[in-house]
Short mmCIF file of C-alpha atoms and ligand atoms in Angstrom, two decimals:
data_model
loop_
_atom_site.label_atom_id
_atom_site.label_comp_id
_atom_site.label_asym_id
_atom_site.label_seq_id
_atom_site.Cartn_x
_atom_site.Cartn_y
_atom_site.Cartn_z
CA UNK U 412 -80.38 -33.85 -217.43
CA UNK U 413 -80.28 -36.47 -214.43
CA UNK U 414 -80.07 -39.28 -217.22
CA UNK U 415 -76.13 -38.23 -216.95
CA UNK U 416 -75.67 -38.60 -212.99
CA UNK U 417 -74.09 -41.54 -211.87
CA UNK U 418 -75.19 -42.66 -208.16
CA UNK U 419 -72.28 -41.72 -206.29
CA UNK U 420 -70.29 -44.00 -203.62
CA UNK U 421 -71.98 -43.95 -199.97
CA UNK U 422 -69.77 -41.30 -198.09
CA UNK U 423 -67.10 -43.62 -195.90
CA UNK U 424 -68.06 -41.88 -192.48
CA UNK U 425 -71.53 -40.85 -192.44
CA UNK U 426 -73.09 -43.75 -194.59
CA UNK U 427 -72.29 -45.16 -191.95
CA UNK U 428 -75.05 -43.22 -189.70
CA UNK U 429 -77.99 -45.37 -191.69
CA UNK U 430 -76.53 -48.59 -191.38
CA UNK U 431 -76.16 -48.26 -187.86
CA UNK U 432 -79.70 -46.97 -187.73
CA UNK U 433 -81.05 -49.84 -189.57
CA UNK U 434 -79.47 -52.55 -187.76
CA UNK U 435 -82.24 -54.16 -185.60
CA UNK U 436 -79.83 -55.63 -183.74
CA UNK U 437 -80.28 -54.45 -179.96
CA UNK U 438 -76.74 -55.18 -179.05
CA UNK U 439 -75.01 -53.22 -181.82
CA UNK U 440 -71.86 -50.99 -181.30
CA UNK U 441 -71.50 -47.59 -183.07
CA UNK U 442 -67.91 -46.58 -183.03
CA UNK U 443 -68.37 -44.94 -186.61
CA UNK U 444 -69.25 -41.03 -187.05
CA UNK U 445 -67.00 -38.91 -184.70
CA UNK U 446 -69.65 -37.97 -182.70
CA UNK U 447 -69.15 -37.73 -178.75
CA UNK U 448 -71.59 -40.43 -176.79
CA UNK U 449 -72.11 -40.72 -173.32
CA UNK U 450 -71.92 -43.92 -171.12
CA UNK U 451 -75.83 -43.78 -171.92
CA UNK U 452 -74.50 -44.18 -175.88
CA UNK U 453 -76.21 -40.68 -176.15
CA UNK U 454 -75.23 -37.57 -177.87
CA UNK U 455 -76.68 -35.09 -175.43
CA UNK U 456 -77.04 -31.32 -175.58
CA UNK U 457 -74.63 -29.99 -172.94
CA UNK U 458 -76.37 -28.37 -169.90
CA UNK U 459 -74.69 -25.17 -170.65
CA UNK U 460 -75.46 -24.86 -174.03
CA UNK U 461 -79.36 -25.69 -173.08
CA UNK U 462 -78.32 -22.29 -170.10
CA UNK U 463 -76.92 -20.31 -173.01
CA UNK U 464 -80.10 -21.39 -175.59
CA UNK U 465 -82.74 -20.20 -173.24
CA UNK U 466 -81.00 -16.96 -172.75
CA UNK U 467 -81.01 -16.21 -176.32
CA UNK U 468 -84.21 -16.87 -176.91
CA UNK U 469 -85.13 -14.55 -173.83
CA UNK U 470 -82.63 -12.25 -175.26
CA UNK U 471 -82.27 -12.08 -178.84
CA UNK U 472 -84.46 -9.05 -179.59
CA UNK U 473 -83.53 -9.50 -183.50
CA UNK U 474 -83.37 -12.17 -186.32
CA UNK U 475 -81.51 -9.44 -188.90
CA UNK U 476 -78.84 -10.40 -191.26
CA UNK U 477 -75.23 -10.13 -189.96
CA UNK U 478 -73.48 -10.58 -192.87
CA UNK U 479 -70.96 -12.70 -194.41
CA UNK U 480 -68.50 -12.90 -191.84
CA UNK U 481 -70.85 -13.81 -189.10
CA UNK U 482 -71.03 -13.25 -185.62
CA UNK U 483 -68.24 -10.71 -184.58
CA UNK U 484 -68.46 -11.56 -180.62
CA UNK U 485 -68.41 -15.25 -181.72
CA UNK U 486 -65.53 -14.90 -183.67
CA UNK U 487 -63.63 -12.59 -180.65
CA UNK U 488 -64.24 -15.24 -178.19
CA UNK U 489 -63.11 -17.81 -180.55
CA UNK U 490 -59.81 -16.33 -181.82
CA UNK U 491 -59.39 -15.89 -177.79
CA UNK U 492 -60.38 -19.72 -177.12
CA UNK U 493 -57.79 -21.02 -179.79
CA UNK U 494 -54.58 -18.75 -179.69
CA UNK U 495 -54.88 -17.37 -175.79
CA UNK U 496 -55.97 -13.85 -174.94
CA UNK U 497 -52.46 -12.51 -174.62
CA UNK U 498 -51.10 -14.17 -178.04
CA UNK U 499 -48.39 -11.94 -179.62
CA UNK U 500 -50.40 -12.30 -183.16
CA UNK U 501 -53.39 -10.76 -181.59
CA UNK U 502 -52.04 -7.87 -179.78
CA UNK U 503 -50.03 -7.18 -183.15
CA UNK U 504 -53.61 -6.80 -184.90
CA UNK U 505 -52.17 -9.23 -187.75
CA UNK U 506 -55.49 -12.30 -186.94
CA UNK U 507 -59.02 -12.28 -188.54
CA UNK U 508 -61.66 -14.17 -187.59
CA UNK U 509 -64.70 -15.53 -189.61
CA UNK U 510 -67.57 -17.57 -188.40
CA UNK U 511 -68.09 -20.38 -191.01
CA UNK U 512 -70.39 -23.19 -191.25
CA UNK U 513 -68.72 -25.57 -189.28
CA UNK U 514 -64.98 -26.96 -189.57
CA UNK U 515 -66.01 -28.32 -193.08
CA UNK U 516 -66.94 -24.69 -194.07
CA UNK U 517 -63.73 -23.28 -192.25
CA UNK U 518 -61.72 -25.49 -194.28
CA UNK U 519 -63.84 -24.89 -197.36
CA UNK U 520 -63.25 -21.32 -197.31
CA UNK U 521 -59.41 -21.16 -196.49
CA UNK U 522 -58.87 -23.67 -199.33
CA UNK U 523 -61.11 -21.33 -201.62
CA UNK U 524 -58.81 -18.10 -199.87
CA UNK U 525 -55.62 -20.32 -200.90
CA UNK U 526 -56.68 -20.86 -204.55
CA UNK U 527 -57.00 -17.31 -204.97
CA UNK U 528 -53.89 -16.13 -203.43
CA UNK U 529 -51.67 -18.44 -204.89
CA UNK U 530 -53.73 -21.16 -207.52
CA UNK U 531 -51.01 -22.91 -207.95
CA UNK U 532 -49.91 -24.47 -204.85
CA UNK U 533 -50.72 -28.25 -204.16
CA UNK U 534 -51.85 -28.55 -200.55
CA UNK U 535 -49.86 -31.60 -198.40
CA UNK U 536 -52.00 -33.67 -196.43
CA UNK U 537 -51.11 -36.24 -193.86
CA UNK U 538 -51.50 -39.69 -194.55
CA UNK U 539 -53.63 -40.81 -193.77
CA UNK U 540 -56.32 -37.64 -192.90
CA UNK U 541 -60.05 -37.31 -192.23
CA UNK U 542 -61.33 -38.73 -195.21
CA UNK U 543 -63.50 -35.50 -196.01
CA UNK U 544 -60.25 -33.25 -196.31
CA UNK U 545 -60.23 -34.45 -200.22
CA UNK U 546 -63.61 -33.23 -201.29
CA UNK U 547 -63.46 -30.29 -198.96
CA UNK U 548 -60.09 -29.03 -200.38
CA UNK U 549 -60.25 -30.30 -204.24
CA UNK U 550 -63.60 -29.07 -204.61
CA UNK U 551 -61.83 -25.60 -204.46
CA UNK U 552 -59.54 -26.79 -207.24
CA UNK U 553 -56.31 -27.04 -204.66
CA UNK U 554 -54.21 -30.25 -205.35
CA UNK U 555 -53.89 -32.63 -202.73
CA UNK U 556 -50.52 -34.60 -202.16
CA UNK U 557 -49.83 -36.60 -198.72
CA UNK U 558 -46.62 -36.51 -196.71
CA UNK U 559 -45.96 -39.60 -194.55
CA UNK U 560 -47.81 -39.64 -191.22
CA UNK U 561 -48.79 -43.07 -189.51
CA UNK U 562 -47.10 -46.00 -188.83
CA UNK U 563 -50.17 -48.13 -188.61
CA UNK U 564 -48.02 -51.38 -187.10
CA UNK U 565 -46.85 -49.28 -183.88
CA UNK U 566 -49.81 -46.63 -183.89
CA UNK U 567 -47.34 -44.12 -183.74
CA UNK U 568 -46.26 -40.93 -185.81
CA UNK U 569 -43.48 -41.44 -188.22
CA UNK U 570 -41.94 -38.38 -187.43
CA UNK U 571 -38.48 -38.61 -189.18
CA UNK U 572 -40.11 -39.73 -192.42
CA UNK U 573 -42.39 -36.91 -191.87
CA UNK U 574 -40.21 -34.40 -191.46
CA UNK U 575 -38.21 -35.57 -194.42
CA UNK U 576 -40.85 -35.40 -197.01
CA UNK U 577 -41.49 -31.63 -195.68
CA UNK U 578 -37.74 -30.32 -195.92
CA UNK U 579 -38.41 -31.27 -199.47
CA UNK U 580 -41.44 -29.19 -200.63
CA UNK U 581 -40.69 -25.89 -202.18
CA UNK U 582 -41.71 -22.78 -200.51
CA UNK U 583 -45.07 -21.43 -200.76
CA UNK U 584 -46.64 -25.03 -199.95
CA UNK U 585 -49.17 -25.30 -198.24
CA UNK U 586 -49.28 -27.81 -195.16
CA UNK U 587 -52.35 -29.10 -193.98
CA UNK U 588 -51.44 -30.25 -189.85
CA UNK U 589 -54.12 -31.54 -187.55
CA UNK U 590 -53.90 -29.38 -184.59
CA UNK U 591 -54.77 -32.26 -181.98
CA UNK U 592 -56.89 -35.21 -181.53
CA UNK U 593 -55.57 -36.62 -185.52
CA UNK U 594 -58.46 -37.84 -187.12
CA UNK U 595 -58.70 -40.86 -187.94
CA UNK U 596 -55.10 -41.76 -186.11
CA UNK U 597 -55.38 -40.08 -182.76
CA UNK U 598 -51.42 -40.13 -183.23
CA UNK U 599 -50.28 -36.62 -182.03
CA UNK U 600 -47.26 -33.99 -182.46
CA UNK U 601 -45.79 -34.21 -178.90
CA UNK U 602 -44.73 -30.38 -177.88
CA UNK U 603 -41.26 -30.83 -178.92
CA UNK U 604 -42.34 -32.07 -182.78
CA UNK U 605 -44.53 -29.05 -182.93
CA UNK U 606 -41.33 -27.20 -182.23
CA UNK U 607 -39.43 -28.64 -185.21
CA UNK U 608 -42.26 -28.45 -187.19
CA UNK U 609 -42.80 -25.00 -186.99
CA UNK U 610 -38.94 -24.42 -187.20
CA UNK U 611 -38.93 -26.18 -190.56
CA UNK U 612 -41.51 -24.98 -191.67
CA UNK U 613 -40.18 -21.16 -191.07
CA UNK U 614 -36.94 -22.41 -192.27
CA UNK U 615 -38.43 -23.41 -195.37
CA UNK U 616 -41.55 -21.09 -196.57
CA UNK U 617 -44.35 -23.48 -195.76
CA UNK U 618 -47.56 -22.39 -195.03
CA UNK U 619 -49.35 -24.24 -192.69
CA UNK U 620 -53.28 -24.44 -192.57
CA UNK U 621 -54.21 -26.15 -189.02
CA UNK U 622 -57.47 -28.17 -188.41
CA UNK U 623 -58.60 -27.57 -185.16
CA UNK U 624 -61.70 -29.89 -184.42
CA UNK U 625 -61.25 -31.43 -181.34
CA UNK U 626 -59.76 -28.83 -179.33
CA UNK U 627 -60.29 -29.83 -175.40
CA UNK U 628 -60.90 -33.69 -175.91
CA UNK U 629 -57.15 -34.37 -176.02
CA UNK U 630 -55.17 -33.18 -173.22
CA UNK U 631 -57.00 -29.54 -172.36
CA UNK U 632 -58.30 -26.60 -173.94
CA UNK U 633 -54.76 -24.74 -174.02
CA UNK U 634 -53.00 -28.06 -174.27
CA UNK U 635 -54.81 -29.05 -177.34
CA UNK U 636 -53.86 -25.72 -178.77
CA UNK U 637 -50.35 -25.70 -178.61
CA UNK U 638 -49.58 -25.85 -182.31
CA UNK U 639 -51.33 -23.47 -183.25
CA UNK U 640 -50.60 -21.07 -180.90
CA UNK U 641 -47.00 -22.02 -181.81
CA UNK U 642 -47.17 -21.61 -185.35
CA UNK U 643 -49.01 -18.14 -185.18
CA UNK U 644 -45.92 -16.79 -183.08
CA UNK U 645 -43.50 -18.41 -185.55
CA UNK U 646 -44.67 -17.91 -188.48
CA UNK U 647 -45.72 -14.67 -191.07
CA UNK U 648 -49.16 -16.42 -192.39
CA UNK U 649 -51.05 -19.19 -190.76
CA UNK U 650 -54.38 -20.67 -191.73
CA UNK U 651 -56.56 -22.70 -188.64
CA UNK U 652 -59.86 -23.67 -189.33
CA UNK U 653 -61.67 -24.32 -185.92
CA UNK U 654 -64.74 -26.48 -185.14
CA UNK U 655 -67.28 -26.15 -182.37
CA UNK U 656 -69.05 -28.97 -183.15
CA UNK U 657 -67.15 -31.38 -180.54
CA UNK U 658 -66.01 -29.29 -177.97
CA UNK U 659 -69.59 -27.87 -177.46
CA UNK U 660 -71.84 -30.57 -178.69
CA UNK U 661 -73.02 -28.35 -180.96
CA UNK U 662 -72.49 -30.64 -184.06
CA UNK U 663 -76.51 -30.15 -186.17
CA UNK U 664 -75.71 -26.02 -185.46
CA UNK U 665 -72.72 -25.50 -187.51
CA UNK U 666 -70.59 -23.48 -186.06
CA UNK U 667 -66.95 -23.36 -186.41
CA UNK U 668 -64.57 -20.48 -187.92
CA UNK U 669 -61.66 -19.53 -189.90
CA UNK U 670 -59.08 -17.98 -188.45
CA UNK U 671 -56.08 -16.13 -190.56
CA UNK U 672 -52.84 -14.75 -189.43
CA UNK U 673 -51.28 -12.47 -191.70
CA UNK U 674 -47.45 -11.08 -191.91
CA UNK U 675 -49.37 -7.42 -190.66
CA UNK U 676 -52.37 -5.69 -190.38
CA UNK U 677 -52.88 -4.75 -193.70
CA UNK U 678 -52.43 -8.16 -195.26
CA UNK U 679 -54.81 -9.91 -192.64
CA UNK U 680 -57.76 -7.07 -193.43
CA UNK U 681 -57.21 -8.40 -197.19
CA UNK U 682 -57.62 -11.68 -196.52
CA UNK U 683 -60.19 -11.08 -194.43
CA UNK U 684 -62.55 -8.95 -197.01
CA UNK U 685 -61.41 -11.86 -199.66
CA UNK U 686 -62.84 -14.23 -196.95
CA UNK U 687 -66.34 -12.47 -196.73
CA UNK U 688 -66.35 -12.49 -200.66
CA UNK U 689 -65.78 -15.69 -200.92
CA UNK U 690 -68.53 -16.53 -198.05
CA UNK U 691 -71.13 -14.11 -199.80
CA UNK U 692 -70.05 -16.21 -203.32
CA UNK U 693 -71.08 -19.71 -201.78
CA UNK U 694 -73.84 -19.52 -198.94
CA UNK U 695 -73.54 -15.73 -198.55
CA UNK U 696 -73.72 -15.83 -194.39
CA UNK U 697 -73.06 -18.48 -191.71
CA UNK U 698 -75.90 -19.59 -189.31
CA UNK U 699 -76.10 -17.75 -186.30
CA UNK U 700 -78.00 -19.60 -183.46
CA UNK U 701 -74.75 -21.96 -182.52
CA UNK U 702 -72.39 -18.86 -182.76
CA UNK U 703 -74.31 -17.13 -180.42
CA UNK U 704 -74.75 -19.94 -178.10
CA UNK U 705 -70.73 -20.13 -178.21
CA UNK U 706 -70.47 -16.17 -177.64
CA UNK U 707 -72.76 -16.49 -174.44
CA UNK U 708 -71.17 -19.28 -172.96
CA UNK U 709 -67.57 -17.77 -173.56
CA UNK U 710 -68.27 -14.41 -172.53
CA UNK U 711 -69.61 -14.88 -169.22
CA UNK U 712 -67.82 -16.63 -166.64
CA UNK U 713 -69.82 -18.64 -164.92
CA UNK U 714 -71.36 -20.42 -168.06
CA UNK U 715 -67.80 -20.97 -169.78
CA UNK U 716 -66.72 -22.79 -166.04
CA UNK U 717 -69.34 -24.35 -166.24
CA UNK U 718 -68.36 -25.72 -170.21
CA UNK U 719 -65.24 -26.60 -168.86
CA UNK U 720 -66.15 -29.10 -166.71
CA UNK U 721 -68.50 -30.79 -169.05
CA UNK U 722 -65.53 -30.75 -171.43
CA UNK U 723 -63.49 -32.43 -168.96
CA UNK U 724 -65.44 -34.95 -168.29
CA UNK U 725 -66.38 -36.15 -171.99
CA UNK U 726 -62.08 -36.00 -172.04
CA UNK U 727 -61.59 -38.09 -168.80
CA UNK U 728 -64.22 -40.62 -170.29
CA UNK U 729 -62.57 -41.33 -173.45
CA UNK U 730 -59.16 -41.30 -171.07
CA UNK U 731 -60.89 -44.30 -169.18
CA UNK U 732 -61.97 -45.86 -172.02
CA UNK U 733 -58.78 -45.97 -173.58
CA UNK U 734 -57.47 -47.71 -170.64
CA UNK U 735 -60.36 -49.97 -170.76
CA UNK U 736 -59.70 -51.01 -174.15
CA UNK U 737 -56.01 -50.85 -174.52
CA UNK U 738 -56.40 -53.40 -171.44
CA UNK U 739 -59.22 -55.61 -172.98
CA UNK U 740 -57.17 -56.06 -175.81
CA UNK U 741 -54.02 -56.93 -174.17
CA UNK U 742 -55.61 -59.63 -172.53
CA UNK U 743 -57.70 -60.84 -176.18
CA UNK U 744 -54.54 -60.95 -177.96
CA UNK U 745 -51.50 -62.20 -176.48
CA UNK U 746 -48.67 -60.76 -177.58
CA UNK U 747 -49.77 -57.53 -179.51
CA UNK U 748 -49.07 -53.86 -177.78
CA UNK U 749 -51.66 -52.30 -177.35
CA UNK U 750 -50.20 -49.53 -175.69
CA UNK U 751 -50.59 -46.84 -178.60
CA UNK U 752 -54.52 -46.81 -177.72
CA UNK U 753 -53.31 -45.13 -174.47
CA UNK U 754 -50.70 -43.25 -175.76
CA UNK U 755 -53.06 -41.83 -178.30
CA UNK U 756 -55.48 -38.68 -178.08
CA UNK U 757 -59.13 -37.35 -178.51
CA UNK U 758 -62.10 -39.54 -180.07
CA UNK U 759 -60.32 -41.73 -182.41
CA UNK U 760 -57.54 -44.58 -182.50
CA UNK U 761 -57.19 -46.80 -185.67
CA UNK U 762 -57.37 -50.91 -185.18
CA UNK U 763 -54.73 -52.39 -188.09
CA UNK U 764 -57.69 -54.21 -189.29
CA UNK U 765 -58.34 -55.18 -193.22
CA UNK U 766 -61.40 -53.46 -194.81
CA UNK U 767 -62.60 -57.34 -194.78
CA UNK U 768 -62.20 -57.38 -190.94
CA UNK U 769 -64.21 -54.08 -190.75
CA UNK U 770 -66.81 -55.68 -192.85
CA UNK U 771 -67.48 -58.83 -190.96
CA UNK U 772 -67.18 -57.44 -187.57
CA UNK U 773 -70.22 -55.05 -188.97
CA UNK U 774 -71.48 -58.13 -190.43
CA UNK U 775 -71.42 -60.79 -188.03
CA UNK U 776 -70.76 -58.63 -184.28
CA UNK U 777 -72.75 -56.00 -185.50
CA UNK U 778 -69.72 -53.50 -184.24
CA UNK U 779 -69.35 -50.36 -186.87
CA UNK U 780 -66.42 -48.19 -187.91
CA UNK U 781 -65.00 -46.85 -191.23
CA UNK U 782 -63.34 -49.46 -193.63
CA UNK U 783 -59.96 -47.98 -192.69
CA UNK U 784 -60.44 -49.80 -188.73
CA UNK U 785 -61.50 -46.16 -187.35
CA UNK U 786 -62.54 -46.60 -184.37
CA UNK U 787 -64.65 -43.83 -182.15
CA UNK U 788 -63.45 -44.45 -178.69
CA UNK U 789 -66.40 -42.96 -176.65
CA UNK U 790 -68.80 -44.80 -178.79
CA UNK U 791 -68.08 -48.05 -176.41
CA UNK U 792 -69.84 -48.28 -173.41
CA UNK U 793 -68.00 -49.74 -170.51
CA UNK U 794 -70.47 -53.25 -170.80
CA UNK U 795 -69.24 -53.39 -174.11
CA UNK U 796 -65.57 -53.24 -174.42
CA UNK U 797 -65.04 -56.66 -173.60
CA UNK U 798 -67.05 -58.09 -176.34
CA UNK U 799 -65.40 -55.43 -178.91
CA UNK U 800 -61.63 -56.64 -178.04
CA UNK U 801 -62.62 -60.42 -178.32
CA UNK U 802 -64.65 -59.55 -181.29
CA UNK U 803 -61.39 -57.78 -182.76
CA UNK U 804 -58.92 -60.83 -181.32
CA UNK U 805 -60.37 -63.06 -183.68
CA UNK U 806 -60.18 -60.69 -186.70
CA UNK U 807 -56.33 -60.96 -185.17
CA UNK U 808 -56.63 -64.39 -185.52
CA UNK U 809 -56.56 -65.06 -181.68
CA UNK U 810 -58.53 -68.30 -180.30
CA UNK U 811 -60.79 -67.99 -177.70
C1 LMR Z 2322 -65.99 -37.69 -188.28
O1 LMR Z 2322 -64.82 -37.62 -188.63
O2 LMR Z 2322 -66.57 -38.77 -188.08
C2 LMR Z 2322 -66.78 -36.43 -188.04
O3 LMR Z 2322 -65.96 -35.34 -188.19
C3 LMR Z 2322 -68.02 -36.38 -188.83
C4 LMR Z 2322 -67.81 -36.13 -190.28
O4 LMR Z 2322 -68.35 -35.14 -190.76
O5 LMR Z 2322 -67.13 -36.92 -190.94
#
């Protein structure tokens, strides 16, 4: 049966995980996976999470099933986390929250929960978008189509263009929007686009399906969820698939959730029970250790301040290393702006490099990021910035 299987390509983001690995090279530079890394280049378990671990473990008086929908204080705290406690949605009953494997299974099980409602609807995705939006979505047989996004020469969000190719869709399409932190751009909505966006997008039928995996690493935990929040006052049905795997460190745990808004109570329970069918139908329940670690640290004060702050300071570091590098390459490359890298949010910014660029700085500098010039700003340390823009200058063709 095997005989038939062709070897598949490497996957574009997390091959990259064993090359890095394999690299003897004791200078090397990781700014591949999106993974958050210290100025020690270390992915460490937050302090609070270790706080909220060992009280489970004291706690937890039972390993029984919970069923397909998960964790229900989990999923409380997190609809509460994303839209605000006093969201209009929520004290209208019309949101349902499941606890999914991750953002991947979030945005597994909306697409499946789209297929069913409506199989015929092409989903529009932004281009470009986290390169693991294809599988995740076509696997559940939705067609993918891209609107304009980028402008990869100015770093900045073609927003007219954008806009454009939206007014055009007919209603019922579904829009996928990254809620902040665009992956792999780091080019954002400002508040006022959001605004437009979700006016169009009432205006016109669309139905948008946000990706919320980086909430807290742009510009704040309520900042980062403006979007959403806007689009679940705005509009009847909204989709948002939410990832804790960033915000809390919690990446190996898989935890992250689905959250629907429905035009009323009614139509929100049935997408919710078509949710749990759909999650008994592929792994039947989500993991529960991460959820409850979430649901601890959320529900009691002192633990959640104490989140906070370790969230703000993984933000402020990738806020200073922006500046670092937007500087360092300023000064490698006379003449280019640079300014975007500032201008930009969360982990990632994109380098206008050529696949070839990507291939010899991993080659020859020993510096990794996806072939599309991805680059995972908190994967430089400070020492190393320097030697990353001059590495990238002469990919830019500047002298030395
Ligand atoms: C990334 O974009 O690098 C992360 O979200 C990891 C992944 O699964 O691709």
């Amino acid at each position: 049966m095997f005989q038939t299987l062709d070897v598949p390509p490497e996957d574009p983001i997390l091959g990259l995980i064993a090359a890095f690995r394999n690299d003897p090279a004791p200078d090397k530079v990781d700014l591949g996976v999106g993974v958050y890394r210290d100025e020690r280049g270390a992915t460490a378990v937050l302090e609070t999470v270790k706080a909220a671990e060992q009280r489970l473990v004291t706690e937890q008086d039972s390993k029984t099933y919970l069923g397909p929908t998960g964790n229900e204080r989990f999923n409380e705290a997190i609809a509460t986390m994303v839209l605000g406690a006093k969201h209009a949605a929520l004290r209208d009953s019309r949101v349902r929250t499941i606890q999914a494997p991750g953002g991947c299974g979030a945005l597994r099980i909306g697409a499946e929960l789209i297929k069913r409602a409506n199989a015929t609807t092409p989903i529009m995705v932004s281009d470009p978008t986290w390169a693991n939006h294809v599988p995740l979505l076509s696997s559940a047989g939705l067609q993918l189509e891209r609107y304009p996004y980028y402008d990869r020469a100015s770093g900045t969000v073609q927003f007219d263009r954008m806009m454009s190719a939206l007014e055009s869709l007919p209603a019922g399409t579904m829009v996928l929007l990254h809620g902040a932190c665009h992956n792999p751009t780091g080019a954002d909505l400002s508040t006022q686009q959001w605004e437009r966006v979700a006016d169009l997008l009432s205006q016109r039928g669309l139905v948008p399906f946000v990706d919320l995996a980086y909430q807290g690493l742009g510009d704040g935990l309520d900042e980062d969820a403006y979007g959403a929040r806007l689009l679940a006052e705005k509009l009847p049905e909204v989709l948002i698939a939410v990832s804790c795997s960033k915000n809390f460190g919690l990446y190996r745990e898989r935890v992250g959730a689905l959250i629907v808004v429905g035009q009323n109570r009614q139509q929100a329970d049935a997408a919710a029970a078509n949710l749990g069918k759909i999650a008994r139908g592929i792994y039947s329940m989500p993991p529960d250790h991460g959820a409850a670690i979430v649901a601890r640290i959320l529900e009691d004060a002192k633990l959640a301040t104490q989140w906070r702050r370790e969230l703000t300071k993984m933000r402020e570091r990738i806020g200073g290393l922006r500046k670092a590098l937007s500087e360092a390459l300023t000064l490698a490359c006379p003449g280019r702006d640079f300014s975007q890298i500032l201008n930009q949010r969360g982990m990632f910014s994109m380098l206008d490099l050529t696949p070839a660029s990507v291939d010899r700085l991993r080659k020859d500098k020993h510096i990794y990021m996806p072939g599309d010039g991805r680059i995972n700003i908190s994967g430089l340390r400070e020492q190393r910035v320097d030697y990353v823009a001059w590495s990238v200058a002469e990919e830019f063709g500047m002298n030395r």
